[in-house]
């Protein structure tokens, strides 16, 4: 199992920046992929950015060039970050940290953190 704790959300004006953090502990050596998802009111949860096995990154078209995902491995934890620049009101959502463990491609989710961008 993996425990995920997110931090860094909040309220920011359009054009501002925020940095989300996700600390993973537990069976971190089984982590394969890590990513950030978001869900706005009335909408489906969507992938924002991910770091897949091997270190490649991928981004939703709507955040390319504005968001940067990164991962830091430590002895007993793995941290996932999402640097969000040039934020827009449409980025307002609850953001979730996600990890996929192998074998079995088991999904784990953080509790979610609110990001609100005011116009």
Tab-separated table of C-alpha atoms in Angstrom:
chain	number	residue	atom	x	y	z
A	1	UNK	CA	0.000	0.000	0.000
A	2	UNK	CA	0.932	3.631	-0.483
A	3	UNK	CA	-0.136	6.663	1.503
A	4	UNK	CA	-0.390	9.975	-0.328
A	5	UNK	CA	-0.486	13.405	1.288
A	6	UNK	CA	-1.041	16.467	-0.874
A	7	UNK	CA	-0.301	20.078	-0.082
A	8	UNK	CA	0.122	23.450	-1.726
A	9	UNK	CA	-3.303	24.325	-3.061
A	10	UNK	CA	-5.164	27.526	-2.435
A	11	UNK	CA	-6.535	30.685	-3.988
A	12	UNK	CA	-4.554	32.648	-6.541
A	13	UNK	CA	-5.297	35.358	-9.068
A	14	UNK	CA	-5.206	34.648	-12.773
A	15	UNK	CA	-1.649	34.756	-14.039
A	16	UNK	CA	-0.257	33.611	-10.715
A	17	UNK	CA	1.540	30.451	-9.718
A	18	UNK	CA	1.103	27.587	-7.303
A	19	UNK	CA	3.121	24.496	-6.540
A	20	UNK	CA	1.399	21.303	-5.539
A	21	UNK	CA	3.233	18.610	-3.608
A	22	UNK	CA	2.380	14.973	-3.000
A	23	UNK	CA	4.357	12.898	-0.519
A	24	UNK	CA	4.146	9.147	-1.021
A	25	UNK	CA	5.116	6.675	1.671
A	26	UNK	CA	4.726	2.949	2.187
A	27	UNK	CA	5.411	0.598	-0.721
A	28	UNK	CA	7.235	3.247	-2.721
A	29	UNK	CA	9.461	0.737	-4.478
A	30	UNK	CA	6.378	-0.606	-6.237
A	31	UNK	CA	5.488	2.786	-7.727
A	32	UNK	CA	5.472	2.721	-11.507
A	33	UNK	CA	3.665	5.807	-12.767
A	34	UNK	CA	2.764	9.009	-10.929
A	35	UNK	CA	0.487	11.782	-12.000
A	36	UNK	CA	-1.823	14.647	-11.222
A	37	UNK	CA	-5.496	14.661	-12.108
A	38	UNK	CA	-8.122	17.311	-11.571
A	39	UNK	CA	-11.871	17.489	-11.362
A	40	UNK	CA	-13.840	20.668	-11.797
A	41	UNK	CA	-17.462	20.955	-10.619
A	42	UNK	CA	-19.783	19.113	-12.960
A	43	UNK	CA	-16.941	17.654	-14.988
A	44	UNK	CA	-15.162	14.354	-15.174
A	45	UNK	CA	-11.789	13.820	-13.588
A	46	UNK	CA	-9.050	14.423	-16.151
A	47	UNK	CA	-5.349	13.789	-16.394
A	48	UNK	CA	-3.265	16.929	-16.012
A	49	UNK	CA	0.282	15.578	-16.102
A	50	UNK	CA	2.116	12.337	-15.476
A	51	UNK	CA	5.556	10.849	-15.118
A	52	UNK	CA	5.538	7.350	-16.504
A	53	UNK	CA	7.945	4.499	-16.040
A	54	UNK	CA	11.338	5.485	-17.406
A	55	UNK	CA	10.905	9.134	-16.578
A	56	UNK	CA	8.950	10.399	-19.560
A	57	UNK	CA	6.429	13.119	-18.896
A	58	UNK	CA	3.098	13.855	-20.483
A	59	UNK	CA	0.746	16.801	-20.211
A	60	UNK	CA	-2.798	17.648	-21.100
A	61	UNK	CA	-2.882	20.058	-24.033
A	62	UNK	CA	-4.577	22.666	-21.875
A	63	UNK	CA	-1.588	22.929	-19.512
A	64	UNK	CA	1.367	22.408	-21.840
A	65	UNK	CA	3.913	25.156	-21.468
A	66	UNK	CA	2.391	26.322	-18.172
A	67	UNK	CA	2.642	23.314	-15.837
A	68	UNK	CA	5.684	21.215	-14.981
A	69	UNK	CA	5.594	17.863	-13.242
A	70	UNK	CA	8.580	16.505	-11.370
A	71	UNK	CA	9.445	13.671	-9.039
A	72	UNK	CA	11.996	13.409	-6.234
A	73	UNK	CA	13.031	10.064	-4.809
A	74	UNK	CA	14.284	9.899	-1.236
A	75	UNK	CA	15.157	7.007	1.043
A	76	UNK	CA	11.688	6.347	2.439
A	77	UNK	CA	9.466	8.665	0.436
A	78	UNK	CA	8.762	9.746	-3.083
A	79	UNK	CA	7.561	13.271	-3.729
A	80	UNK	CA	5.615	14.422	-6.741
A	81	UNK	CA	5.343	18.088	-7.631
A	82	UNK	CA	3.258	20.133	-10.007
A	83	UNK	CA	4.497	23.640	-10.692
A	84	UNK	CA	1.608	25.622	-12.113
A	85	UNK	CA	2.352	28.960	-13.777
A	86	UNK	CA	0.198	31.414	-15.697
A	87	UNK	CA	-2.860	30.023	-13.996
A	88	UNK	CA	-6.255	30.599	-15.550
A	89	UNK	CA	-9.734	30.518	-14.018
A	90	UNK	CA	-10.408	27.325	-15.958
A	91	UNK	CA	-7.657	25.633	-13.965
A	92	UNK	CA	-9.919	25.830	-10.932
A	93	UNK	CA	-10.540	22.295	-9.695
A	94	UNK	CA	-9.758	19.746	-7.038
A	95	UNK	CA	-6.369	18.274	-7.870
A	96	UNK	CA	-5.560	14.672	-7.045
A	97	UNK	CA	-2.237	12.903	-6.798
A	98	UNK	CA	-2.248	9.426	-8.320
A	99	UNK	CA	0.246	6.590	-8.260
A	100	UNK	CA	0.148	3.254	-10.023
A	101	UNK	CA	1.810	0.310	-8.340
A	102	UNK	CA	3.129	-2.816	-9.956
A	103	UNK	CA	2.488	-5.619	-10.245
A	104	UNK	CA	-1.189	-5.422	-10.966
A	105	UNK	CA	-1.436	-1.723	-11.899
A	106	UNK	CA	-3.053	-0.808	-8.604
A	107	UNK	CA	-4.235	2.797	-8.355
A	108	UNK	CA	-3.894	4.939	-5.261
A	109	UNK	CA	-5.293	8.445	-4.872
A	110	UNK	CA	-4.602	11.350	-2.612
A	111	UNK	CA	-7.395	13.090	-0.750
A	112	UNK	CA	-7.560	15.936	-3.229
A	113	UNK	CA	-6.617	19.569	-2.832
A	114	UNK	CA	-8.526	22.630	-3.973
A	115	UNK	CA	-7.016	25.071	-6.433
A	116	UNK	CA	-9.050	28.194	-7.138
A	117	UNK	CA	-8.002	30.776	-9.697
A	118	UNK	CA	-9.851	34.063	-9.585
A	119	UNK	CA	-10.281	36.279	-12.622
